[in-house]
Structures are given as structure tokens and as C-alpha cells.
XYZ file of C-alpha atoms in Angstrom:
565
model
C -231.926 -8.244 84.280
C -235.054 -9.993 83.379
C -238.849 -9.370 84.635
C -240.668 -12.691 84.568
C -244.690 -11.788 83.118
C -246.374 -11.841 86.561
C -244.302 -8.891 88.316
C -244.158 -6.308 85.074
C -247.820 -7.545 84.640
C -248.329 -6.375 88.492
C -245.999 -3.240 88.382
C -247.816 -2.290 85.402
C -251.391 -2.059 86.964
C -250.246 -0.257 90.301
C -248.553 1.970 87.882
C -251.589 3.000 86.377
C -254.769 2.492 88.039
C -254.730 5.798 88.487
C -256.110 5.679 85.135
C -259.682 4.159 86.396
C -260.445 6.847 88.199
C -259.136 10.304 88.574
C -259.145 10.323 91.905
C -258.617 6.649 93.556
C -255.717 4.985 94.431
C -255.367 1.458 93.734
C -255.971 -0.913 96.268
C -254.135 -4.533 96.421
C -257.718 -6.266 95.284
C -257.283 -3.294 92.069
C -253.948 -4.722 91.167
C -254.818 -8.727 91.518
C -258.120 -8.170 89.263
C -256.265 -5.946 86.625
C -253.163 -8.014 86.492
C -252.788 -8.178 83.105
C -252.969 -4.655 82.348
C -250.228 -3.351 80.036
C -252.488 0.075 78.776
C -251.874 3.902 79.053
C -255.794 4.916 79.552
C -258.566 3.095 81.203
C -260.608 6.527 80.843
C -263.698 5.726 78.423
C -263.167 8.910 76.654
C -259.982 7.734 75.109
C -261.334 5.582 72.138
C -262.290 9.007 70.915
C -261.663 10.835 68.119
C -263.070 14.366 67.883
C -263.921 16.988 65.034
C -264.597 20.333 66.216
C -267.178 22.866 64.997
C -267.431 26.856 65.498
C -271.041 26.144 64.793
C -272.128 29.563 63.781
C -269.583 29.243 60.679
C -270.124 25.148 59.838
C -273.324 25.291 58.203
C -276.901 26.757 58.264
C -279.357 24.116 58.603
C -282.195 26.222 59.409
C -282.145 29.736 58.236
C -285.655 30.328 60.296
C -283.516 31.224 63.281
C -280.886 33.610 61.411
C -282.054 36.671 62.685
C -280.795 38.754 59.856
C -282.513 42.047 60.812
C -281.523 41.505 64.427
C -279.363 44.712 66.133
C -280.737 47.581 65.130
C -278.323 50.658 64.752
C -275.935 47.622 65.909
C -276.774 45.282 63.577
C -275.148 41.282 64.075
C -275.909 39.763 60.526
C -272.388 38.790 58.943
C -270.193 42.159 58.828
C -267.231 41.611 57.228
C -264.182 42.560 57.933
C -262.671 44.131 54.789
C -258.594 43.036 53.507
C -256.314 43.432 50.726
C -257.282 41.616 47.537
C -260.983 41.297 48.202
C -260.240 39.069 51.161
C -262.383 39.456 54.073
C -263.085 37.882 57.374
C -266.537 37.875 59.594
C -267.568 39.809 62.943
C -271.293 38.676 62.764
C -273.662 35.919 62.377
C -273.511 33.952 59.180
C -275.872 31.313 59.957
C -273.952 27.770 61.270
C -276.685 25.999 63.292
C -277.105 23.192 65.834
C -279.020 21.633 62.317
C -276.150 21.859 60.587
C -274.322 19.847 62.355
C -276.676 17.095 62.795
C -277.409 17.311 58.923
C -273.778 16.375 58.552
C -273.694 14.141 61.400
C -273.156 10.913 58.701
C -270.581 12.943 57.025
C -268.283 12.992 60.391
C -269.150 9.690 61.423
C -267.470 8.587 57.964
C -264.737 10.217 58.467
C -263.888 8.602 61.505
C -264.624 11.021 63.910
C -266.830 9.702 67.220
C -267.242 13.375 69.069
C -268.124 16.413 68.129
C -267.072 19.509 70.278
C -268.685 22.863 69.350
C -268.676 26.226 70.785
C -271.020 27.471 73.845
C -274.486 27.473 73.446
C -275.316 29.898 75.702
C -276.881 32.746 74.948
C -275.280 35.537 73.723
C -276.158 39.568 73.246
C -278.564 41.021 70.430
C -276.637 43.609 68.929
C -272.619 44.038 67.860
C -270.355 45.619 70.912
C -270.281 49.019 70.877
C -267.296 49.451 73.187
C -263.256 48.999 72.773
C -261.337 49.448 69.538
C -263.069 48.475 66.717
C -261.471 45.123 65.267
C -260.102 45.111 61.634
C -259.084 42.355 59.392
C -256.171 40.272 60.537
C -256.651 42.262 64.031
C -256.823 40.857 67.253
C -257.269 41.551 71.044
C -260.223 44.151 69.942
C -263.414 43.421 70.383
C -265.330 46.755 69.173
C -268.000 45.696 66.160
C -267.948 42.051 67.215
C -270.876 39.587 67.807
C -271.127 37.081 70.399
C -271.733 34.364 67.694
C -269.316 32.271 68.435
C -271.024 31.727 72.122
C -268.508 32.921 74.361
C -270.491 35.753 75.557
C -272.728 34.352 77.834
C -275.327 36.761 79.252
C -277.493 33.547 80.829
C -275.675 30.239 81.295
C -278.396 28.282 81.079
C -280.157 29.539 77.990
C -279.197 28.165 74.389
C -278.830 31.028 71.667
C -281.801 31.751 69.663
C -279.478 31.598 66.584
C -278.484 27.644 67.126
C -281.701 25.520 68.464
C -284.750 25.414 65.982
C -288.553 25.267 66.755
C -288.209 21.560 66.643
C -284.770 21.238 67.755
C -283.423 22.177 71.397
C -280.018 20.995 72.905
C -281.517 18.253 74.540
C -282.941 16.666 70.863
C -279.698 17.786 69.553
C -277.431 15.520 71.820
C -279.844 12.610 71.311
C -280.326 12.651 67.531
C -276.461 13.052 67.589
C -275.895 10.112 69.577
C -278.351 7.877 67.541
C -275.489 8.539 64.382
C -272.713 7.558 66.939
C -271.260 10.602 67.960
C -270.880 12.437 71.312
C -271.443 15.765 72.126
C -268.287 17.917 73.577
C -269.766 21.190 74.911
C -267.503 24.305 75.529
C -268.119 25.891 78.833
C -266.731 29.143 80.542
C -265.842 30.323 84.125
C -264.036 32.981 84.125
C -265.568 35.801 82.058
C -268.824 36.670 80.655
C -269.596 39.553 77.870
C -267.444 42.492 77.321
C -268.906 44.771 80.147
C -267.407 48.378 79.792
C -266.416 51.307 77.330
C -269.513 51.101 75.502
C -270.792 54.571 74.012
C -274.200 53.554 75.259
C -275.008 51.185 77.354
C -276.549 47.900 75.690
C -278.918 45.072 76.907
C -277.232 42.042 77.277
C -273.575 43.308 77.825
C -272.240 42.926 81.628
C -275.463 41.147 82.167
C -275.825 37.456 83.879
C -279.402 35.984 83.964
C -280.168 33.220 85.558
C -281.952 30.013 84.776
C -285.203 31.469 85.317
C -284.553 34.617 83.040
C -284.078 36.914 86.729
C -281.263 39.466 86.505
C -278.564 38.273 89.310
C -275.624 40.657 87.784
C -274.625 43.947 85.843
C -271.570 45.824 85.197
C -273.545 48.636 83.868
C -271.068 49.793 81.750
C -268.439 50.694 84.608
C -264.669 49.965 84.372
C -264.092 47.160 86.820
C -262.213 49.099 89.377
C -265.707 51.405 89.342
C -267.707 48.208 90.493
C -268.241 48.430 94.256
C -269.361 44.558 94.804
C -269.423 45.109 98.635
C -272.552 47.599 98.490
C -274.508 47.082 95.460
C -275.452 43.596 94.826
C -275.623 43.662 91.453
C -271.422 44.002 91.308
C -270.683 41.126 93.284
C -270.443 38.787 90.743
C -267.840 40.528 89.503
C -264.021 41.153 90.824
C -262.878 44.982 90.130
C -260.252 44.748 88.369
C -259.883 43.670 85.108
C -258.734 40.097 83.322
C -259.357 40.070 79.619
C -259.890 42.663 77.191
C -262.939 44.219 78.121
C -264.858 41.252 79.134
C -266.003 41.082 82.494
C -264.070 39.143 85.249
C -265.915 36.719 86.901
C -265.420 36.408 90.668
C -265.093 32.651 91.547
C -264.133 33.480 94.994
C -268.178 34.234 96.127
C -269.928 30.374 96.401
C -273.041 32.541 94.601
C -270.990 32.669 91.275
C -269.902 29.107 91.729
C -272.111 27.630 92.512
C -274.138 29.624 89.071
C -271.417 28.419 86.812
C -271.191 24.903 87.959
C -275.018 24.230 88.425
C -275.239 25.648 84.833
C -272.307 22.740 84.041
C -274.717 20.168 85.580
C -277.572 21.328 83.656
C -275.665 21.068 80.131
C -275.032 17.589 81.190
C -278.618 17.247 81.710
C -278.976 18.089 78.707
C -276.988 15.540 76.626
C -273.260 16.757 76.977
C -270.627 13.786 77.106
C -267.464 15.917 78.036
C -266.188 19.524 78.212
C -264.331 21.626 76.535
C -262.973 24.062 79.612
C -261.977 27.517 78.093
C -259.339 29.807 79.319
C -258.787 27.057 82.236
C -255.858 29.114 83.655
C -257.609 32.007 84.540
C -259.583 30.538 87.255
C -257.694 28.811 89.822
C -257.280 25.263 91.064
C -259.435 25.502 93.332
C -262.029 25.950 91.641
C -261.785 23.235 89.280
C -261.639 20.674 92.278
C -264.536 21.900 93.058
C -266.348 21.414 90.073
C -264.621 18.419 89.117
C -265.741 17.081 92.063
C -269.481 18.096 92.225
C -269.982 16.732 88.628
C -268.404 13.425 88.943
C -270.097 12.614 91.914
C -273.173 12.362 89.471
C -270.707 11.450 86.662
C -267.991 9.460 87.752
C -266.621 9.342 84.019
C -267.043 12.487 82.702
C -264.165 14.050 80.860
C -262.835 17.456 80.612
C -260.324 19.027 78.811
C -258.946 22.420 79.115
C -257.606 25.229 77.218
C -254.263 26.888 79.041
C -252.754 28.348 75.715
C -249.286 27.577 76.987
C -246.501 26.093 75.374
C -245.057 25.173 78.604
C -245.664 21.142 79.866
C -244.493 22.308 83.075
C -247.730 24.974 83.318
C -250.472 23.302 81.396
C -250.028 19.607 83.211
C -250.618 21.565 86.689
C -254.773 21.396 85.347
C -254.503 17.651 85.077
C -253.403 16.724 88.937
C -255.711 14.592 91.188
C -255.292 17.757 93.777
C -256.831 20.780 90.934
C -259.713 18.531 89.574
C -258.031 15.393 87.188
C -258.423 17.904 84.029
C -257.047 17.175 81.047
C -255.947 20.015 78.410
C -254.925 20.299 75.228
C -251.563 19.706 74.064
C -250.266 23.193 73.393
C -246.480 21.981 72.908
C -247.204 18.778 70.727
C -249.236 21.831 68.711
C -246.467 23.789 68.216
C -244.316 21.156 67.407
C -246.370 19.787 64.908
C -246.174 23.421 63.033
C -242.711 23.281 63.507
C -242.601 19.967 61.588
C -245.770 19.339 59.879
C -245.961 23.084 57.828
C -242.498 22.284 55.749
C -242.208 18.522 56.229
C -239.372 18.189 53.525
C -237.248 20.183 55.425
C -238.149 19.178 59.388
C -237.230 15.867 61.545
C -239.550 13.381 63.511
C -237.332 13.970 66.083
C -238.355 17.379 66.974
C -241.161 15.549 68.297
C -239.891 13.149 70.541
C -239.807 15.249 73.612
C -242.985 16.484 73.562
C -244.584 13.537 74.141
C -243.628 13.009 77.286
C -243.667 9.308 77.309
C -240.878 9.190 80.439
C -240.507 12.453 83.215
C -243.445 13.950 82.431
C -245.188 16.649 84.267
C -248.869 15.322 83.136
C -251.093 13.242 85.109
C -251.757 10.976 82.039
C -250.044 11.927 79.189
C -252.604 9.629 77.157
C -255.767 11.755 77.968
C -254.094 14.709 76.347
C -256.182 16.376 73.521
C -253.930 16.496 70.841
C -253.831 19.232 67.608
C -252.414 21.273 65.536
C -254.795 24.285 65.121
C -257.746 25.512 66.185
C -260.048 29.015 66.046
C -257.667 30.534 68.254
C -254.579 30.363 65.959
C -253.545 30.796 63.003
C -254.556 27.784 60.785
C -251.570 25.467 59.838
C -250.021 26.735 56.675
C -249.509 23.388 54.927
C -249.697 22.235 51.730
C -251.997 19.170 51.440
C -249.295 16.478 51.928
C -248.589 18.535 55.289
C -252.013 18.075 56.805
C -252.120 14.460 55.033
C -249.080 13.862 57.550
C -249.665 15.635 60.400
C -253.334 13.250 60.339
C -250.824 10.423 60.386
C -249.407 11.634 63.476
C -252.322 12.904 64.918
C -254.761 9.610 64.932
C -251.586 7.140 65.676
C -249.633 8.588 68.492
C -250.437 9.004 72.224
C -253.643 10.992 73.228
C -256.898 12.110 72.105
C -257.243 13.748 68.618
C -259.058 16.641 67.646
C -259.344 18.509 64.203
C -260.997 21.614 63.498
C -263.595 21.989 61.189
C -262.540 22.757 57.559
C -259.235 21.181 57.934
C -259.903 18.160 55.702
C -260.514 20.267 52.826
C -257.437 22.680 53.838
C -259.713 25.510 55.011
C -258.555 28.797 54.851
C -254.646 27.407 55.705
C -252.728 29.851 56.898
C -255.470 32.353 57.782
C -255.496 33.961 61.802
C -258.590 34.255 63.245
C -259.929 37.905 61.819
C -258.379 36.600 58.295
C -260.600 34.260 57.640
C -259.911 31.442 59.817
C -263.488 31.192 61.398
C -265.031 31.738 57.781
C -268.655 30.484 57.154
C -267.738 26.615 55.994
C -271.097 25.826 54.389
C -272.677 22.590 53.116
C -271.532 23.056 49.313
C -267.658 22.448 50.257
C -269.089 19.322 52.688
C -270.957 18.008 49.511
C -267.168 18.592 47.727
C -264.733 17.513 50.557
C -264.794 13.649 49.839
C -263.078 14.259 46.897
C -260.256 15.977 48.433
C -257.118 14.177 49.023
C -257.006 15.355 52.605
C -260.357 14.299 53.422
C -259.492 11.230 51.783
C -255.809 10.047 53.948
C -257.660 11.738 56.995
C -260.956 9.121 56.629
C -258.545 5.944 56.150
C -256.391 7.115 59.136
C -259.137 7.986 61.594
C -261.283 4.493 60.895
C -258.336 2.758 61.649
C -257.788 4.239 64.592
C -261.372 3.741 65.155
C -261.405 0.444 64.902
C -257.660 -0.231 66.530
C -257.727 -0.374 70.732
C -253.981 0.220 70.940
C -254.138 3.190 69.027
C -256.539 4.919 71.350
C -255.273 3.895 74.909
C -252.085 1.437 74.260
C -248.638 2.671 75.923
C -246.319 3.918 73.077
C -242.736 2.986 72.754
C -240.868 4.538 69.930
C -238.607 2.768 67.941
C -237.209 5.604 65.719
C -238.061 9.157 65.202
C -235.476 10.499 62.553
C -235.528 12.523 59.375
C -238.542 11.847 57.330
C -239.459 8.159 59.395
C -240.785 7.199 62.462
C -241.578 4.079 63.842
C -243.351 3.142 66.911
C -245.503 0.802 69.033
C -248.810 1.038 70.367
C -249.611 -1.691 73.231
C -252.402 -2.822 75.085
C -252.676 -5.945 77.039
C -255.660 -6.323 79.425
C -257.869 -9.158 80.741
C -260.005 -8.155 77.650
C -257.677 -7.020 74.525
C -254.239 -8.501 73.775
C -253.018 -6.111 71.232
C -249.997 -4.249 69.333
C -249.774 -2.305 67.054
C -246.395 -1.199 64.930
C -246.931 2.517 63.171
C -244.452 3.333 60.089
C -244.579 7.001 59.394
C -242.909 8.203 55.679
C -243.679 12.409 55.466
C -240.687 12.197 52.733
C -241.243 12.666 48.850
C -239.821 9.357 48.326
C -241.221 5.702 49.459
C -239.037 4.852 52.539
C -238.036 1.195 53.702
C -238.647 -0.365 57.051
C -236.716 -3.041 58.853
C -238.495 -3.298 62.148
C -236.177 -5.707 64.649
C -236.524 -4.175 67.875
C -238.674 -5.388 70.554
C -240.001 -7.507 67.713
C -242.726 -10.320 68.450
C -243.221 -13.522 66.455
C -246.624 -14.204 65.147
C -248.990 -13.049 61.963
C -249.259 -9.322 61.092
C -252.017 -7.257 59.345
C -251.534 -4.264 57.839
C -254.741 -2.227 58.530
C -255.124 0.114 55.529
C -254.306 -2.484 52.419
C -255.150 -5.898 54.720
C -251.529 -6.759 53.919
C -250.265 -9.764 56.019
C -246.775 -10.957 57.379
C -246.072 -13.803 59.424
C -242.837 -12.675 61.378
C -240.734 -15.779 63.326
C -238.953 -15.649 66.157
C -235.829 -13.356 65.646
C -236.386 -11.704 62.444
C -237.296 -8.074 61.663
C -240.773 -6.736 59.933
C -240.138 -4.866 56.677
C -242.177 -2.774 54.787
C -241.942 0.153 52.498
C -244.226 3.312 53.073
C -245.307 5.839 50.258
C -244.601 9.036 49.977
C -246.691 10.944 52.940
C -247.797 7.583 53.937
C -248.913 5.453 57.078
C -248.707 1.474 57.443
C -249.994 0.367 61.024
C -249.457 -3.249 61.459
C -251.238 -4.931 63.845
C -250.812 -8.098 65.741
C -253.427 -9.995 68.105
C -252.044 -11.747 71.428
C -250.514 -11.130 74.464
C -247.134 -9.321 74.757
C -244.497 -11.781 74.058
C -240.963 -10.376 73.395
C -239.276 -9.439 76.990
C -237.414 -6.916 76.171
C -240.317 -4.517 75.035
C -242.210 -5.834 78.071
C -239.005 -4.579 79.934
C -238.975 -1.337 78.059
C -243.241 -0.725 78.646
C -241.939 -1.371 82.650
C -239.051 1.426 82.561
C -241.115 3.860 80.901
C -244.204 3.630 83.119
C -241.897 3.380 85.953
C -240.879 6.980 85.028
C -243.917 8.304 83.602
């Protein structure tokens, strides 16, 4: 059977103006203005590419605000975590600053990188946690002797850290300064939990306390085991549900409008403030409703605001529930492409493209939008990727060509503590001197290439994919968008083999002049013949070709797959 342009071309854009907007439904007008739109993404946030910073361990660009002697008898300033073979990992403060990143703000615009998402700001308790276990090296679930330096310890919501603005640096000049190199700000919020609340051996300031924007006490645990809290009679408990969530932290109660209307006034204000998206943590633990809620209130005022969320979940099935119309239109991070990309990118000699196929989801997928997913293969939360340098050199390959929106965590160009869990070094202190070093690495080096081209390449950040081959050590696939405004396609050739691998591209082939946009390599292909090209060893070609769609059968093949998306 054969589609004639006009009626894929309309198909197409019913199928996904959904994409405009997260919560509209296309109207007939929608589909006659946008009927030439062959794209997976319409949402801005898409042409992004973004590098993610723990910012207490990236760099310390003013050590004014370090706060060394801060704590007392529970002192914050570094405390390491002592392991075998004079290997340690960090529990306090070692310096990382809001300057820090902005004094490197060049250095991840070079790379290729357009967003930067770093931990809360919020403010965070004064002294180390005196309740719970205490937390040893390579430990985990434990939060005795920890710091709230990496921000997820919120006492006030609305308050930045003392540790990560400067005297002449807030949040607000932050985000601007930051957007004058080109990059966005992603900020990390939180909903569902605030400090760790009980077992402490004395009660501390800070911990099981919520201030609000005008410094006023509005909550306390005081040091009571949740099902102590009696949120019915004493004011300061109702914040809280009694019973108990995570670890020791408290449990935030999003059923009572007070809290909710706390949490997402204080998301409002961040935006205020100069964020461009959110990061959502521990999404799942807060229900749908929720999120609606909050989606709703801040795109009201922000109709294109994006959000991500963090449901560690290797299930599609679980995690895509976060990105329906119905729970708020949130994205989330692509815990099964992550896990596949361990599965294949830690020992690529020995894995298979293949094993990623299904996780992208391209046909029968549970997701909203597969193409707003934020895609990665590690983060603070996991053990970092235990690849040698030609593994992270290919999983970049992957990462910046294939559907969704990629993120890498700080450190990772330079190979960063591989391997390391989080209280083995994976959140060690960074520091400027291995920035200074990292162009010279030969990560850092395939990762820049790959990321500018992506960059600079509109199917590669919202075209529809349609693989050609996934097999062994080569993969092959399209990247498509063509819109009223860009006509393009783009052909990906992925070699993660030891050996330079040949090409013969033939299906859904178009006639017409190719460029090849790491070596500006050209190919005119005619009608009927087959692309070829041979990739290096742990190597990436992406050719790219300007015009509209030609070759009916891939048009035919864009059609089925969105048909069944």
C-alpha cells in the first residue's frame, strides 16, 4: 500500500501535536497549519543537552563562603569517609560553589552542553546528623555523620545555602550570568521529604525543621519518630504524615493544601529566580495528584516549562505513569535505557546493539513522548559506569544521537572516579585543576565533537528515529524531522568494535548530497543506490542530508511507528 505525502504528512501532525503542549489536543486548524510535520518533539527543551553538577563537589569558586569551622561538636567541613588502600569518600562540605560553576561556564558550553542541572539550593542544616547509623565508606541507606551539602535537606525552601551564593552572587545573578554564556539553569527540587527528623542523641537546629520564606518556623518533628507526631493537635506536626517514608528523613504530608501549596509556591519562586526546568527528585513518592497540581499551577505562568523526574525504576511500565497528560505531562529519566547502557556500554567488546533496541520504545510504548525522556547512564545515585575510556567514548555516541534528552554527570568526561558508588568516591570533590586537564583527555575529546554536532543538528534533538540495524558491534539509524521550518535527516553509523566496520546503507535510502558532520565528508547518493562508509574503531559518522522526506517507504515506516507509538 502506498501513502501519497499529504495524508502521512496529516496523520503525522494529529499524531503528535500532543507534543505542543502537554496538555491540548489538536484541533483540525492544529493539523492544517502543521501539515508538514514529520518530528518526535515540538517541546523547546528538546534541543538540549545537559551536564549535571553536585555543586558542592564541582569546584570552589569562592572559598569566602566555605564555612570550615561551621558545626561545632558536629562539625560539616569535608569528613572523610575512610577505605582500604587510602581510598576515601566525603560526608561534608568540600567547597563546590554556585562560582564554580559559572567560572567554568565556557568550559561546558565547549563541550557542547546547553543546560546545566545542579543539586537544590535550598538551605540545608549547620552541623553533621547526629541520628541513625553512622555511614561508612562504600555504605549506604545511613545517614548518621552526614551533611546536607548536597542540598537535599531542605530546612527553608525558599532560602539558598550559605555555602553556594557569594556576597556578590545570589541565585538570581547566577541564572542570568549563566544564561549570558548560553546555558540554562536545571534546578533540583523536592516534595516529598525534608531533613532527617528523628533518632538524634540531641536534638539539633535545623533538623525536622521547615521555615518559611520569611524565616517563621511553620514545622518541627522535634526529634519524635513519625508515628509519635500527633499532626491533629499540635500544629507544628501537621506538615508531617506519621509514619515513616525514607530513612530517617521526614515525610512530607502532601495531602494538607498548607504543605502544597509551601512546596509549590517555593517551585514558583525558583522560577522567579532564573530556573529553566526541573529536576523532580524521588517523583514516585508523592502521588499523581500532586504533580497535576503543580504541573498545572506553574505552567499556567509557564506554559513551556519542563520537568523531569527521578522514579529509580527500571520498569517503562512504572516510570512512564509520571509522564501522562492526567499526573502532570512529567517527563523522567530513562532508568531502563540506563541500565541497558551498563549492560552494553561497560564491556562493549563483548555486548550487542541489540540489547538496546527495546528500550527505546520507538513503537508500544508506555511513555507519553518517548523523545522528552532524559537519557543516561549514571548519575550520584549509582554507581559510576565502570568503563574503560573507549566505553564512555561510545556510550557518548549513543547518548547525544539517539532519541531523548541527554544528560552526563559531572566528571564523566575525564572518567571520574569510574566504578565508584556513591560513599566510594563517586560524589568526590572534582576541582578546577582536573577542568584545566580534561581537554586533553580522549573522553572529553569524542564527547565535545559528539555533543556540538548534536548541537548544531535539529534531527538529532527532536527528529523521529527509525533504526536500520542494531547488531553486534554496529548500529545504524535515522533521525528525521520535516516541518514547515526544517527539512532534515540525519543517518547515524555507530562502530563500538576494535576494528573499523563498513556501512552499506540501502534502506529507506533518499537521493540527494550528504555531509558527514564530524570530518565535512560529502556523498552525493542517486536514486536507488546505498550510502557506504566505514567507521573507526569506537567511532560515530552522522550524515546529514537537507530537504524534505523523499523516499516512501521510510515515510511509510515514520507513519507505522507513530501510528503505534
Amino acid at each position: 500500500m502506498s501513502f501519497n505525502r499529504t495524508t502521512i504528512a496529516l496523520t503525522l501532525a494529529g499524531l503528535f501535536c500532543s507534543a505542543c503542549s502537554s496538555t491540548s489536543v489538536p484541533s483540525s486548524n492544529d493539523i492544517q497549519e502543521n501539515s508538514h510535520a514529520i518530528v518526535g518533539t515540538t517541546t523547546p527543551f528538546a534541543s538540549e543537552a545537559v551536564y549535571f553538577v553536585v555543586t558542592d563537589r564541582f569546584v570552589d569558586g569562592d572559598p569566602s563562603n566555605n564555612h570550615e569551622e561551621q558545626g561545632g561538636d558536629h562539625p560539616t567541613w569535608q569528613l572523610p569517609l575512610e577505605g582500604p588502600d587510602g581510598k576515601k569518600a566525603y560526608v561534608g562540605y568540600m567547597g563546590g560553589d554556585l562560582q564554580g560553576i559559572l567560572n567554568n561556564a565556557e568550559y561546558i558550553k565547549e563541550m557542547g552542553f546547553t543546560a546545566v542541572w545542579m543539586t537544590p539550593v535550598h538551605d540545608n542544616p549547620d552541623y553533621a546528623f547526629n541520628g541513625d547509623e553512622p555511614i561508612t565508606y562504600g555504605g549506604a541507606f545511613k545517614d548518621g555523620g552526614k551533611t546536607g551539602y548536597h542540598g537535599y535537606w531542605a530546612t527553608n525552601f525558599y532560602k539558598a545555602d550559605e555555602h553556594l551564593v557569594s556576597a556578590n552572587l545570589s541565585v538570581s545573578d547566577y541564572t542570568a550570568k549563566m544564561r549570558q554564556h548560553g546555558l540554562k539553569s536545571v534546578f533540583d527540587i523536592v516534595a516529598n521529604h525534608g531533613t532527617p527528623s528523628f533518632t538524634m542523641e540531641k536534638d539539633l537546629p535545623g533538623y525536622g525543621e521547615i521555615y518559611d520564606s520569611d524565616g517563621n518556623l511553620v514545622a518541627d518533628h522535634q526529634n519524635l519518630a513519625p508515628e509519635e507526631l500527633d499532626p491533629e493537635n499540635n500544629p507544628l506536626h501537621s506538615f508531617f504524615h506519621n509514619y515513616p517514608d525514607l530513612v530517617k528523613l521526614s515525610n512530607l504530608d502532601d495531602e494538607n493544601p498548607a504543605v502544597r501549596d509551601y512546596l509549590i509556591n517555593s517551585y514558583l519562586y525558583w522560577i522567579s529566580q532564573g530556573a529553566d526546568a526541573f529536576r523532580i527528585d524521588t517523583i514516585r513518592h508523592v502521588p499523581h495528584a500532586f504533580w497535576r497540581e503543580a504541573s498545572d499551577r506553574i505552567r499556567e505562568q509557564n506554559p513551556d516549562f519542563f520537568m523531569f523526574g527521578e522514579a529509580f525504576d527500571y520498569e517503562a511500565n512504572n516510570i512512564a505513569q509520571h509522564t501522562l497528560p492526567k499526573n502532570g505531562g512529567v517527563s523522567v529519566l530513562d532508568f531502563p535505557m540506563q541500565k541497558a547502557m551498563v549492560s552494553v556500554f561497560e564491556k562493549p567488546l563483548e555486548s550487542d546493539f541489540a540489547d538496546l533496541e527495546t528500550v527505546l520504545h520507538l513503537t508500544h510504548g508506555p511513555y507519553n513522548n518517548p523523545y522528552e525522556l532524559t537519557t543516561f547512564y549514571d548519575n550520584h545515585d549509582m554507581a559510576r559506569i565502570n568503563a574503560t575510556d573507549e566505553g564512555f567514548i561510545n556510550a557518548h555516541n549513543w547518548l547525544f544521537t539517539v532519541r531523548g534528552i541527554p544528560v552526563v554527570y559531572m566528571g564523566s568526561e575525564i572518567g571520574f572516579m569510574r566504578g565508584t558508588a556513591e560513599h566510594a568516591g563517586n560524589r568526590n570533590y572534582v576541582g578546577q585543576e582536573r577542568l584545566d586537564q580534561a581537554k586533553t583527555h580522549p573522553i572529553q575529546q569524542a564527547l565535545t565533537k559528539i555533543a556540538n554536532v548534536r548541537k548544531n543538528t535539529v534531527a538529532l534533538q527532536r527528529g523521529v528515529q527509525v533504526n536500520v540495524e542494531l547488531n553486534g558491534h554496529q548500529a545504524a539509524f535515522y533521525r528525521v524531522v520535516d516541518t514547515a521550518d526544517t527539512q532534515q535527516t540525519a543517518l547515524v553509523l555507530l562502530n563500538k568494535g576494535s576494528a573499523a566496520q563498513s556501512f552499506e546503507v540501502s534502506d529507506f535510502m533518499q537521493s540527494g548530497d550528504w555531509t558527514e558532520q564530524l570530518s565535512g565528508d560529502t556523498q552525493t547518493v542517486e536514486f536507488g543506490d546505498a550510502l557506504t562508509a566505514t567507521v573507526e574503531p569506537n567511532g560515530v559518522q552522522v550524515w546529514v542530508r537537507e530537504g524534505q522526506v523523499s523516499n516512501s517507504a521510510l515515510l511509510s515506516q515514520i507513519k507505522h511507528q507513530l501510528a503505534r507509538q
